[in-house]
Coordinates of C-alpha atoms in Angstrom, one line a residue:
X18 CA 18.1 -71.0 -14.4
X19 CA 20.9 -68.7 -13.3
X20 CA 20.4 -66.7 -10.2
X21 CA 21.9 -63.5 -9.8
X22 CA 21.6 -60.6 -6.9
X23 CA 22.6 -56.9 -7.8
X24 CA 23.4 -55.3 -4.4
X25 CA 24.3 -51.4 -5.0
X26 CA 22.6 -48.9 -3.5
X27 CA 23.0 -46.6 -6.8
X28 CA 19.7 -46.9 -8.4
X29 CA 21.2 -46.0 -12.3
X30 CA 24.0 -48.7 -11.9
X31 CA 21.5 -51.2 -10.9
X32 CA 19.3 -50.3 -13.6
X33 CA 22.3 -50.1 -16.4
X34 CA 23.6 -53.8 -14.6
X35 CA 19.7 -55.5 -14.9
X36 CA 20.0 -53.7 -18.3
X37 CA 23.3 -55.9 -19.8
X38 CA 22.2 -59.0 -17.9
X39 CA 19.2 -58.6 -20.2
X40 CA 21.3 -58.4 -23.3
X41 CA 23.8 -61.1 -22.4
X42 CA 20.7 -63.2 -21.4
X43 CA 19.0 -63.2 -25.0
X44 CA 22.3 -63.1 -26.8
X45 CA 23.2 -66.6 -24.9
X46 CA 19.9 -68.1 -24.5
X47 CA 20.5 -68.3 -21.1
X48 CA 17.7 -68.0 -18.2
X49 CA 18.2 -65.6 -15.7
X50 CA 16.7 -64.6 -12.3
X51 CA 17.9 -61.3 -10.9
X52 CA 17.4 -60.0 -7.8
X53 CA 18.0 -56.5 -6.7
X54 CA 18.8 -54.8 -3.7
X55 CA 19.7 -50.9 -2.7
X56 CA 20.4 -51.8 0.9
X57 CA 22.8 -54.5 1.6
X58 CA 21.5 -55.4 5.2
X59 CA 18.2 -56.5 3.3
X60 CA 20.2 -58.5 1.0
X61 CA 22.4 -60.3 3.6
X62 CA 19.0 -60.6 6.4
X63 CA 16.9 -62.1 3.8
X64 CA 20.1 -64.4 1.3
X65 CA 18.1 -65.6 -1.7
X66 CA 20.2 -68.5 -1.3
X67 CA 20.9 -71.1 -3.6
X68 CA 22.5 -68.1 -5.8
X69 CA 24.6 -68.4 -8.3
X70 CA 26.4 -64.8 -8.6
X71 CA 26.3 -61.9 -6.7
X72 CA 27.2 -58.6 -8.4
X73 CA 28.4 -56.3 -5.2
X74 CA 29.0 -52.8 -4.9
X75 CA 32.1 -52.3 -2.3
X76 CA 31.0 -48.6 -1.9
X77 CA 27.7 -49.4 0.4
X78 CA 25.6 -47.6 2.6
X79 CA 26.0 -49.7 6.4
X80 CA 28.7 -51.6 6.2
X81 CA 31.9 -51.8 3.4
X82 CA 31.8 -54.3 0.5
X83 CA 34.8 -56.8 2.1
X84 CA 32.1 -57.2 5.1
X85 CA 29.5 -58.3 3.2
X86 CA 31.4 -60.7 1.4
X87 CA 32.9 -62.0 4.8
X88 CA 29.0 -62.9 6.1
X89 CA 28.3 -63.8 2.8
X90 CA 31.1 -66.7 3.1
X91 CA 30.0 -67.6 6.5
X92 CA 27.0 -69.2 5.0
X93 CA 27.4 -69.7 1.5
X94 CA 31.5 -70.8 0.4
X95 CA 29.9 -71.7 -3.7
X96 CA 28.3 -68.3 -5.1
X97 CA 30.3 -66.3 -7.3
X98 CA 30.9 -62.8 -6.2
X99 CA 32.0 -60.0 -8.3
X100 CA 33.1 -56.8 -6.7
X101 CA 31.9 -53.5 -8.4
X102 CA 33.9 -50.1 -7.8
X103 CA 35.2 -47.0 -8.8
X104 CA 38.8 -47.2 -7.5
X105 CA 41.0 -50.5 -7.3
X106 CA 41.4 -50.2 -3.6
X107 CA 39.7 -53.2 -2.8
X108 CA 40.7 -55.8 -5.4
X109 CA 43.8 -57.2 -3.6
X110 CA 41.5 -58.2 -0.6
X111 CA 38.9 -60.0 -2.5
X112 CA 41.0 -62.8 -3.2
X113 CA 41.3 -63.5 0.8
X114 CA 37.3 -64.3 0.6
X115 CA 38.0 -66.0 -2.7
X116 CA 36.0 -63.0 -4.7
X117 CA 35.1 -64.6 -8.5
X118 CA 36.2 -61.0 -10.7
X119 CA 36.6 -57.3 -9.8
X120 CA 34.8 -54.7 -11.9
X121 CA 35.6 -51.0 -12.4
X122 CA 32.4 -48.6 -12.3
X123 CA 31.0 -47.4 -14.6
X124 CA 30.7 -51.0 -15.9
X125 CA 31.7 -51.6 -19.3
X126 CA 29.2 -54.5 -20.8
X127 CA 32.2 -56.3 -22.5
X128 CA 34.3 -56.7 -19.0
X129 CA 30.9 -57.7 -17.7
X130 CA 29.7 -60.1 -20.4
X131 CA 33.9 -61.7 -20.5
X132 CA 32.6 -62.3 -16.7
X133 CA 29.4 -63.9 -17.1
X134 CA 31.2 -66.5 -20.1
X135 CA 34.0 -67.1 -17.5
X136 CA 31.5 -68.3 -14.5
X137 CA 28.7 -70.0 -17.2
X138 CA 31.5 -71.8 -18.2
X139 CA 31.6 -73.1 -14.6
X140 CA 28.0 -74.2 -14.1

């Protein structure tokens, strides 16, 4: 079972994200538990941990996306974390916290999919 947390405060990118990970889910007969979260205090407060991936919007509410995934690596150095955004701002500094991929919003189910075949590969 692959477990995966969708943390973006945008409820129609959450919904379109659960929507491919369905779709890459029955095309790869591949088990999937996702989580989702609009509030990324809730997310880091209550970690679902052991997780597998964590989809992350860098555009959140409280705090920016590069400080989540600095508490996230306090705790948990193994899950796979791919940033979501609209601008490319924040790609260089994902490699400092070892950050898995960087996606541009609105996702595009191939870059997404190419994604989830690079880190299944992994597990």
């Amino acid at each position: 079972m692959v477990r995966i947390a969708i943390v973006e405060h945008d409820a129609s990118v959450s919904a379109r994200l659960h929507e491919l990970l369905e779709i890459w889910q029955s095309r790869n007969f591949v088990q999937m538990s996702v989580l989702e979260y609009n509030d990324e205090l809730e997310f880091i407060s209550a970690y679902p941990s052991p997780l597998d991936m964590v989809l992350l919007s860098v555009e959140q509410p409280h705090w920016g996306g590069m400080e989540i995934v600095r508490r996230i690596r306090h705790f948990d150095r193994d899950v796979r974390i791919v940033l979501l955004s609209e601008g490319c701002d924040a790609a260089p500094l994902g490699y400092q916290y070892d950050v898995f991929d960087y996606l541009l919003k609105p996702v595009d189910a191939n870059a997404l999919f190419y994604c989830l075949h690079r880190a299944a590969s992994l597990y």
